[in-house]
Short mmCIF file of N, CA and C and ligand atoms in Angstrom, two decimals:
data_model
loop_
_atom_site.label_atom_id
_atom_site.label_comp_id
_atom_site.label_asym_id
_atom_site.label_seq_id
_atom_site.Cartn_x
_atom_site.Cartn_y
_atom_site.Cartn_z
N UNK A 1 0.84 -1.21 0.00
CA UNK A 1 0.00 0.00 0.00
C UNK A 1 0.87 1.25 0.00
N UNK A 2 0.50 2.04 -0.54
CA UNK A 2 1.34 3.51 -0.68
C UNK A 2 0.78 4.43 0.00
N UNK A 3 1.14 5.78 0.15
CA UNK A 3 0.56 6.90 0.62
C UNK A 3 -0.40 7.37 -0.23
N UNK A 4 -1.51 7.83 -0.58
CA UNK A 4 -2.61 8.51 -1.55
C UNK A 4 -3.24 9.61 -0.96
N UNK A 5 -3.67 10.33 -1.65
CA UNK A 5 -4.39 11.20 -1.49
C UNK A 5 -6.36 11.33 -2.56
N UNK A 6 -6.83 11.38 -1.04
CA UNK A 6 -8.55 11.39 -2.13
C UNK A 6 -9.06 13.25 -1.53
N UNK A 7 -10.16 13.13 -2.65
CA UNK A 7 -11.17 14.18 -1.78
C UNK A 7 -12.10 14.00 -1.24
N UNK A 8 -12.50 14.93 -0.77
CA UNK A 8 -13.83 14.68 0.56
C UNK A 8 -14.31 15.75 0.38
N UNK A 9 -15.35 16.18 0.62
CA UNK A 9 -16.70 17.25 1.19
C UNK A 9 -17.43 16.55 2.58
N UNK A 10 -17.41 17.29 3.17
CA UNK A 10 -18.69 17.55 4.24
C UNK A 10 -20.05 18.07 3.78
N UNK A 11 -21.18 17.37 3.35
CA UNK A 11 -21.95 18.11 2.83
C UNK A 11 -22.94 18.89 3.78
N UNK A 12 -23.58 19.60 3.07
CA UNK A 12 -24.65 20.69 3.86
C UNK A 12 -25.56 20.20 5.05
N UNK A 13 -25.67 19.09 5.21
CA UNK A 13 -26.63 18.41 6.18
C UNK A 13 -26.04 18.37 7.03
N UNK A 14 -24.20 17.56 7.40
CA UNK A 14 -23.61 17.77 8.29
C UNK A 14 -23.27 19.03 9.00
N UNK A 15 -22.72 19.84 8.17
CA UNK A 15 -22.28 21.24 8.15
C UNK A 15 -23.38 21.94 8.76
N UNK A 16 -24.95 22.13 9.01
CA UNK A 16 -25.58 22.73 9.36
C UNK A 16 -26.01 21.80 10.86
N UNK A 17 -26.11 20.53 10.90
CA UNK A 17 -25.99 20.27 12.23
C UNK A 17 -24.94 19.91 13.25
N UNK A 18 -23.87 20.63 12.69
CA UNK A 18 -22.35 21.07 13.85
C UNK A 18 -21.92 19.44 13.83
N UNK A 19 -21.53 18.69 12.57
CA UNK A 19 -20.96 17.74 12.74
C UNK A 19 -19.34 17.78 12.11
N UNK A 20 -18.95 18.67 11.54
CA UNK A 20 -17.95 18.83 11.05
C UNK A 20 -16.67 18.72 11.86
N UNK A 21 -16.68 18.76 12.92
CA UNK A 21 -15.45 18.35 14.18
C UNK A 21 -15.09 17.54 14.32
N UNK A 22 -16.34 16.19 14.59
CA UNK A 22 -16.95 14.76 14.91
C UNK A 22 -16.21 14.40 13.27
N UNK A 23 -16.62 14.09 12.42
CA UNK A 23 -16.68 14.03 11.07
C UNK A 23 -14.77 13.46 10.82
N UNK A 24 -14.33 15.19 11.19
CA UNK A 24 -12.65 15.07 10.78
C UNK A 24 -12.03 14.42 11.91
N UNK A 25 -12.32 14.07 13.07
CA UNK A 25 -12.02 13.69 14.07
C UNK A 25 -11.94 12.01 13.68
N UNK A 26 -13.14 11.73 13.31
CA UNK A 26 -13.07 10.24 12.64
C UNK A 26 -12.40 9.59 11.64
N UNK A 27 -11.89 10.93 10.75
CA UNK A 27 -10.92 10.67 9.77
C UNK A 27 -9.35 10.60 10.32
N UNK A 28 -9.46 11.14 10.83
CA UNK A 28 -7.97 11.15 11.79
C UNK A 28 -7.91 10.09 12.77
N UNK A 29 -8.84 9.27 13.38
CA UNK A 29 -8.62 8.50 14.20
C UNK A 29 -8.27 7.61 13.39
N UNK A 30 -8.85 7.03 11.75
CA UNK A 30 -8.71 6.19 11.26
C UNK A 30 -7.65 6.39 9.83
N UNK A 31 -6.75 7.06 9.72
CA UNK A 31 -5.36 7.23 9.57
C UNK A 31 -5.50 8.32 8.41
N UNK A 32 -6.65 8.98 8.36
CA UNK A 32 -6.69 10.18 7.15
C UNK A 32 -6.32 11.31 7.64
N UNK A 33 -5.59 12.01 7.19
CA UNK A 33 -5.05 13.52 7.52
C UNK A 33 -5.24 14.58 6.64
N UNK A 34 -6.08 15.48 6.65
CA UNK A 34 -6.90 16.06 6.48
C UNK A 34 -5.76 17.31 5.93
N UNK A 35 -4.95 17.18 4.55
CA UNK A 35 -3.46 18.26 4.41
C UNK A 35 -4.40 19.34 3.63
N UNK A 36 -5.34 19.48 3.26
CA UNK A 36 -5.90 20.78 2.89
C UNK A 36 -7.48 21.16 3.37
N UNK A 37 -8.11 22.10 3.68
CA UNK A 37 -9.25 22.26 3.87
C UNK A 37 -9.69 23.65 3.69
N UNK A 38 -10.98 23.07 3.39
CA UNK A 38 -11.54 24.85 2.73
C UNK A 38 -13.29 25.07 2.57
N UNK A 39 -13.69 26.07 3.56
CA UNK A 39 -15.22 26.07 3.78
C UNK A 39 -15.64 26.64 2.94
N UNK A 40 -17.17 26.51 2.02
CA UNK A 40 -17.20 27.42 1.04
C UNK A 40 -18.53 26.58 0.46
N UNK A 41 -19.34 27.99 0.16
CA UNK A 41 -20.75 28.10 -0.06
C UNK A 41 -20.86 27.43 -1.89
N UNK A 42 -20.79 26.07 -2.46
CA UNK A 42 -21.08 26.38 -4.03
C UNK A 42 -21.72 26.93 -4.30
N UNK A 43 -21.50 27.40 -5.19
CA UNK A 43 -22.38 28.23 -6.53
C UNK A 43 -23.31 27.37 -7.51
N UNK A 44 -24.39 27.29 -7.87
CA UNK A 44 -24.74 26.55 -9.45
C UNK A 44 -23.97 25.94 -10.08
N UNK A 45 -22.97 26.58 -10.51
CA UNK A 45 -22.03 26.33 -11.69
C UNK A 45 -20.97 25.40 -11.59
N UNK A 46 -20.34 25.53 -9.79
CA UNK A 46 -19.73 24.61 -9.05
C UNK A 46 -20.07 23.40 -9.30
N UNK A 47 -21.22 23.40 -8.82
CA UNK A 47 -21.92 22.27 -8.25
C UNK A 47 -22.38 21.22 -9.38
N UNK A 48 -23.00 22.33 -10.52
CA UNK A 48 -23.47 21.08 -11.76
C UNK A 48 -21.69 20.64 -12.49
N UNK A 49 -20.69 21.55 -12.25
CA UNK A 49 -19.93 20.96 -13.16
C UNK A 49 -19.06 20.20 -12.50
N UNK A 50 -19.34 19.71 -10.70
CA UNK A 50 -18.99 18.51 -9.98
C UNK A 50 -19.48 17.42 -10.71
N UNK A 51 -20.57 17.77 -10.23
CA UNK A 51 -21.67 16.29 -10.44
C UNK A 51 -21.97 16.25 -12.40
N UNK A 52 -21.15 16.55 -13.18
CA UNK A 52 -21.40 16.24 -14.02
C UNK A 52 -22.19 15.06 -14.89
N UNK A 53 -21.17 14.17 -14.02
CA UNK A 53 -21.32 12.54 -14.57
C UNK A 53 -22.31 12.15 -14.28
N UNK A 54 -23.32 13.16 -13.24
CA UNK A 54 -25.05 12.38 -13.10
C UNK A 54 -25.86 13.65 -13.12
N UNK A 55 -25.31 14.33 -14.48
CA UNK A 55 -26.27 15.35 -15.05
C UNK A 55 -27.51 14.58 -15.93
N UNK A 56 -27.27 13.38 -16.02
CA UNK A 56 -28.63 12.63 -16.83
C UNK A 56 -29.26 11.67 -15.67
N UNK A 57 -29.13 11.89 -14.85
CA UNK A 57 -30.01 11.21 -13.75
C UNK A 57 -31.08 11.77 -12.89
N UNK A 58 -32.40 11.46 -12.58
CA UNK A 58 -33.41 12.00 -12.41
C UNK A 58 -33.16 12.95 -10.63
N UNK A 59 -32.21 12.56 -10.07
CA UNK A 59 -32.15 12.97 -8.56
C UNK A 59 -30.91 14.23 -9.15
N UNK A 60 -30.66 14.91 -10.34
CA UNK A 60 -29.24 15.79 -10.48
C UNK A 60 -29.98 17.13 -10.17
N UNK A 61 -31.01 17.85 -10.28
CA UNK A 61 -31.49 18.79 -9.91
C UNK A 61 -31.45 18.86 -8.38
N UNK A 62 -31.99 17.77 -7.88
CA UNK A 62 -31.94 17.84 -6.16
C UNK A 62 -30.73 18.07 -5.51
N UNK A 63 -29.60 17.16 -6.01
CA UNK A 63 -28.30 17.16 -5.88
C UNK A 63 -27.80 18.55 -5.91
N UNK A 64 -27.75 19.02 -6.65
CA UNK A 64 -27.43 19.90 -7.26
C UNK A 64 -28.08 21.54 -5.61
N UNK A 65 -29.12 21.07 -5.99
CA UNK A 65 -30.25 22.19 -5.01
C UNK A 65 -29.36 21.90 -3.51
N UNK A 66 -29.21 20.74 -2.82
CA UNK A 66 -28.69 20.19 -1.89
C UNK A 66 -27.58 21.05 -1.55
N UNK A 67 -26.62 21.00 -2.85
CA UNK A 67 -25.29 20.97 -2.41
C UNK A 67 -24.49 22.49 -1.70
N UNK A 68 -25.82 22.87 -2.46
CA UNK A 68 -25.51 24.83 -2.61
C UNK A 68 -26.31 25.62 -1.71
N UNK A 69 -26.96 24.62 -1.02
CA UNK A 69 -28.24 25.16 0.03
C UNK A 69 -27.60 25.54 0.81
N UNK A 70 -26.09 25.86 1.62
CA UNK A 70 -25.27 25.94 2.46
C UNK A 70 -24.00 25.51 2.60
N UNK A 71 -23.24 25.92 3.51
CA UNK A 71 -21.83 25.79 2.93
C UNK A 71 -21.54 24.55 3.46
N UNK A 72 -20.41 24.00 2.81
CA UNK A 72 -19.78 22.60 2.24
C UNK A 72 -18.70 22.83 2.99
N UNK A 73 -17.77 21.87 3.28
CA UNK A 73 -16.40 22.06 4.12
C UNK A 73 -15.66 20.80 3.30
N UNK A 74 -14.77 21.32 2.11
CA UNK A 74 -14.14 20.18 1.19
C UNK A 74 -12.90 20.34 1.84
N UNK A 75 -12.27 19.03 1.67
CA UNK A 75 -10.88 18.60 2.06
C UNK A 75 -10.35 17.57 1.00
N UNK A 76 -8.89 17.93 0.79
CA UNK A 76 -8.09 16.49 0.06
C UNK A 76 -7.49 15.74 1.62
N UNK A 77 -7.69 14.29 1.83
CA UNK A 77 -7.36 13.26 2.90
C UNK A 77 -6.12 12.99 2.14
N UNK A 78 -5.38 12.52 2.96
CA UNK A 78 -4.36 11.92 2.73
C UNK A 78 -3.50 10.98 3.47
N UNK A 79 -3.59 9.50 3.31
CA UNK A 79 -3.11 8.30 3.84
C UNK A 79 -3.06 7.13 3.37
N UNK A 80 -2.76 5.93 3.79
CA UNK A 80 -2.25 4.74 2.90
C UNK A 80 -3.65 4.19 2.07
N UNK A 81 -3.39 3.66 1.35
CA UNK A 81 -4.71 3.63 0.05
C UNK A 81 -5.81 4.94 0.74
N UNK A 82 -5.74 5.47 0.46
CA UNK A 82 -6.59 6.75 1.03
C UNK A 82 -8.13 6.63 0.39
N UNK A 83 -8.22 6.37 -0.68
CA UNK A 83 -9.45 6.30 -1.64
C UNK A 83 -10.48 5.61 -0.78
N UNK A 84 -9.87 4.11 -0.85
CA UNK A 84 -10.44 3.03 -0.13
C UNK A 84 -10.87 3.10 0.97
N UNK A 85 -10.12 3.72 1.74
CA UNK A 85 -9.97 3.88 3.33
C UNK A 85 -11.01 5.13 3.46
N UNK A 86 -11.80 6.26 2.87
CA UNK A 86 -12.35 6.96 2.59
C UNK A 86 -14.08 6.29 2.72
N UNK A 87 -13.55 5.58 1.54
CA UNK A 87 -15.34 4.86 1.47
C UNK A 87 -15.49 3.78 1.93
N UNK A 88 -14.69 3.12 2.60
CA UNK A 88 -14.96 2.48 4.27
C UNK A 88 -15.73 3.08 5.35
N UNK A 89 -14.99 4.12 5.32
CA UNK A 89 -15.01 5.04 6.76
C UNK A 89 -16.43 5.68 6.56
N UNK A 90 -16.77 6.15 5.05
CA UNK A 90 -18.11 6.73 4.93
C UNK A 90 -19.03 6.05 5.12
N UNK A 91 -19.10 4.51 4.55
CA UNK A 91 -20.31 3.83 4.71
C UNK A 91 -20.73 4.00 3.33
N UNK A 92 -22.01 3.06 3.18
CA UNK A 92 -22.42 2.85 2.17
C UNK A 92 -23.15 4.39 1.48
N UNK A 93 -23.47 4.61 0.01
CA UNK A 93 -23.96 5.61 -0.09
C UNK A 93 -25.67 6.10 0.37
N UNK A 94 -26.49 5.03 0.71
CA UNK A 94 -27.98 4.97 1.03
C UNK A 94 -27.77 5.05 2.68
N UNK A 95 -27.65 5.83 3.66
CA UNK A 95 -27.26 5.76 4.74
C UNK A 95 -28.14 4.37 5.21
N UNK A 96 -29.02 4.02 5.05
CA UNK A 96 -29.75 2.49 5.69
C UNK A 96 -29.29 1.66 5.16
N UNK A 97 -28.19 1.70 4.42
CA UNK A 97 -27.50 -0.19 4.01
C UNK A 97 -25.65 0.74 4.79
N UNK A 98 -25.48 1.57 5.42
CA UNK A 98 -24.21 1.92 5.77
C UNK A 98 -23.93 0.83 7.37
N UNK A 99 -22.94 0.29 7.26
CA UNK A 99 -22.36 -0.32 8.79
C UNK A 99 -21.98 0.58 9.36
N UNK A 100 -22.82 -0.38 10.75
CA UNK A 100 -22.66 0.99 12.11
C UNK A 100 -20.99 1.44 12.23
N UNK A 101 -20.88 2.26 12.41
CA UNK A 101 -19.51 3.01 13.01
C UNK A 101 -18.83 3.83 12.03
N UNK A 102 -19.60 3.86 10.82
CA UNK A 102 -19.24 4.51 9.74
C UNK A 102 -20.19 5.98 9.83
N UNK A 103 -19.54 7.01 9.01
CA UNK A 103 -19.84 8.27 8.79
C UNK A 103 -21.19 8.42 8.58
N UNK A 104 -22.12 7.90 7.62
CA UNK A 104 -23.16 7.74 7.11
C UNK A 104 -23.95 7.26 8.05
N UNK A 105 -23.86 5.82 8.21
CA UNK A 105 -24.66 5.25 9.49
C UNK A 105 -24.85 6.45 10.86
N UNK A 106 -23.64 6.89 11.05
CA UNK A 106 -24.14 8.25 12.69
C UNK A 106 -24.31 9.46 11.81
N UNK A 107 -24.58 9.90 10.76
CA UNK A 107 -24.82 11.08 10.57
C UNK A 107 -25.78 11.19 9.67
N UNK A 108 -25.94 10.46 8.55
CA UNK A 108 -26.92 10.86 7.28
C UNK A 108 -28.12 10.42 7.62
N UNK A 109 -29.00 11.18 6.62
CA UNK A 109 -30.41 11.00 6.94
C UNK A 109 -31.16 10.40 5.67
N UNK A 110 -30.46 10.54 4.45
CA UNK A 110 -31.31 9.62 3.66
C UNK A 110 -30.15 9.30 2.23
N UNK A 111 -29.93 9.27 0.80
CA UNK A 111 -29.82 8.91 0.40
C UNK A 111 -28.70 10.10 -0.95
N UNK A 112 -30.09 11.15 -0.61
CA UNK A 112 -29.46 12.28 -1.23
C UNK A 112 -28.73 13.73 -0.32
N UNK A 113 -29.01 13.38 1.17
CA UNK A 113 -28.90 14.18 2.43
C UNK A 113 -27.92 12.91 3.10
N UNK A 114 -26.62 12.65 2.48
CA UNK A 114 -25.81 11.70 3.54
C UNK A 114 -24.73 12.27 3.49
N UNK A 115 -24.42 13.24 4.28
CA UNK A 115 -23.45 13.99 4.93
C UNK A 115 -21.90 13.94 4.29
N UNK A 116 -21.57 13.02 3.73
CA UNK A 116 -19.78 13.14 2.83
C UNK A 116 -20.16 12.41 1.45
N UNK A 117 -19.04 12.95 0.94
CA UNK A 117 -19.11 12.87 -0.62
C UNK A 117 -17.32 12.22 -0.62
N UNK A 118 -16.94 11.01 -1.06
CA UNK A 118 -15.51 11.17 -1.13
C UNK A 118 -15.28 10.00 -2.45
N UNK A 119 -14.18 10.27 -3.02
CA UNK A 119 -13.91 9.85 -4.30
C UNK A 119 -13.59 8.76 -4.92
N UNK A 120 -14.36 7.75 -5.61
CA UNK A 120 -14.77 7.00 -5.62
C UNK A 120 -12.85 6.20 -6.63
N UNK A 121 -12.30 6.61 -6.77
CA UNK A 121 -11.17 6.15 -7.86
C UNK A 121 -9.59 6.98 -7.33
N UNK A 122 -8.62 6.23 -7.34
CA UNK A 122 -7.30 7.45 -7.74
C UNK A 122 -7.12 8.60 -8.70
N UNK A 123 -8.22 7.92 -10.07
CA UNK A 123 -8.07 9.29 -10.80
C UNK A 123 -8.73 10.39 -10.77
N UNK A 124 -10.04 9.88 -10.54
CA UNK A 124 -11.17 11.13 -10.05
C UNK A 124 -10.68 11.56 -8.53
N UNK A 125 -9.73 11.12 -7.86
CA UNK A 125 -9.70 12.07 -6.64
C UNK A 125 -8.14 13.03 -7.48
N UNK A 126 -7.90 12.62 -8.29
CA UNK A 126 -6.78 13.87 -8.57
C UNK A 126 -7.96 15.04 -9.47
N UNK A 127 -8.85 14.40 -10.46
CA UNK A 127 -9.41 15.41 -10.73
C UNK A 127 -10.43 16.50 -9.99
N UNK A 128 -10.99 15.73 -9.15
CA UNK A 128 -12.04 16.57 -7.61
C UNK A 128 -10.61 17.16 -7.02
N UNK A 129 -9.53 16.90 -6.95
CA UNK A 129 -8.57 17.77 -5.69
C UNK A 129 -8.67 19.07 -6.46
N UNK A 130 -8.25 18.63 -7.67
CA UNK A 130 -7.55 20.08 -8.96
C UNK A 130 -8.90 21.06 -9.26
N UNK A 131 -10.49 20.23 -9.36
CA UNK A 131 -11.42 21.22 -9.16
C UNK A 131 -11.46 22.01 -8.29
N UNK A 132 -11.11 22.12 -6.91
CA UNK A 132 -11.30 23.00 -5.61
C UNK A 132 -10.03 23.54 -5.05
N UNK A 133 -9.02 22.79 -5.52
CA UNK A 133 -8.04 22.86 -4.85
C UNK A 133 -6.10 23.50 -5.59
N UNK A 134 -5.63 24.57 -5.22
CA UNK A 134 -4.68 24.73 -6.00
C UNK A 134 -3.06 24.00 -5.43
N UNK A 135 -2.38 23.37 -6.08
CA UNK A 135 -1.52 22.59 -5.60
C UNK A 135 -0.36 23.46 -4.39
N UNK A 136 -0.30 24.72 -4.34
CA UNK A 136 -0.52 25.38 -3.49
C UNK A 136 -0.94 25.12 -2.49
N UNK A 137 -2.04 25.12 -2.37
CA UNK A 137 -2.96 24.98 -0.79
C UNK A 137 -2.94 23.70 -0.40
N UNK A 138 -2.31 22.77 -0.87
CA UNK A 138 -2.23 21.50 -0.25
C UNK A 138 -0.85 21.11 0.81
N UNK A 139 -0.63 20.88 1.83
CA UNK A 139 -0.02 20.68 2.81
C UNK A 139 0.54 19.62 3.33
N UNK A 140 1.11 18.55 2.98
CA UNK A 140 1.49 17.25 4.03
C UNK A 140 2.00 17.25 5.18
P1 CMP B 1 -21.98 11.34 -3.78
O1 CMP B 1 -21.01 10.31 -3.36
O2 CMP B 1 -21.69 12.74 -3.40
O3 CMP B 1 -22.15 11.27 -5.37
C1 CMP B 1 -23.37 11.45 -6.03
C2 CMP B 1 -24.48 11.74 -5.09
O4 CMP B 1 -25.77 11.63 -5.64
C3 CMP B 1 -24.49 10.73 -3.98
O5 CMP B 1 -23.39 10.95 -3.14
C4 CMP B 1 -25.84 10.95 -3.36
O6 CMP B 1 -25.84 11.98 -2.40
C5 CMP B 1 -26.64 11.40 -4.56
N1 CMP B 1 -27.59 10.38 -4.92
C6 CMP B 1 -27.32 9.13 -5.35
N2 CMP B 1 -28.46 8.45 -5.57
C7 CMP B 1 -29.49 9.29 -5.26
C8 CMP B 1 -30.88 9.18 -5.27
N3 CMP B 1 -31.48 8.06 -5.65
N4 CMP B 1 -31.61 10.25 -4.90
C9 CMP B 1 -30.99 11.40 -4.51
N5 CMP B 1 -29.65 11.56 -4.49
C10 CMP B 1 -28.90 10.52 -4.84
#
């Protein structure tokens, strides 16, 4: 296993019920280190040209409405297979099929309202870092 780096968001559901402490706290207990972070309200434009890849899916308007309803707290993680170790830690994406002790399971509330977003591949987490993030602001 190597060192990696993925991205993460805190989405708006967490972020508005003061879980964002709890959240990075869990990432750090379980070997993610959190080398950049940055709070910040999306925009429209942000947001649809994240979620691109499920601009033809019937839930991308909601998504979309969700994401920008309040501010977001994105981070690049960084630790051994980091990707993996990411969507472990989150739990499944439907918070009712997530195992207890995971992110999702204690925090989300449904399906399109489940509190982290983190990157599903090595290559899409270099492209989500480079969307939000300038190689600059990243820290080890
Ligand atoms: P995320 O990992 O951020 O990537 C795409 C998001 O779409 C996903 O998390 C969910 O929040 C959302 N999503 C997936 N399926 C549905 C659905 N059926 N209804 C609403 N939102 C969904």
């Amino acid at each position: 296993m190597a060192t990696e780096r993925t991205f993460s968001i805190i989405k708006p559901d967490a972020v508005e019920n003061n879980h964002v402490g709890a959240i990075i706290a869990h990432f750090e207990k379980n070997g993610l280190r959190p080398v950049a972070i940055k709070r910040k309200q999306l925009t429209q434009t942000e947001a649809e040209g994240f979620y691109a890849v499920h601009a033809e899916r019937p839930f991308f308007g909601e998504l979309v409405d969700f994401m920008t309803r309040s501010p977001v707290v994105l981070m690049v993680l960084e630790g051994e297979d980091a990707v993996k170790k990411n969507r472990e830690v989150m739990g499944a994406t439907n918070p009712a099929e997530a195992a207890e002790g995971t992110i999702r399971k204690m925090y989300a509330q449904s399906i399109g309202e489940n509190s982290v977003h983190g990157s599903d591949s090595p290559e899409n987490a270099a492209i989500e870092i480079a969307y939000f993030f300038a190689a600059t602001e990243i820290f080890s």
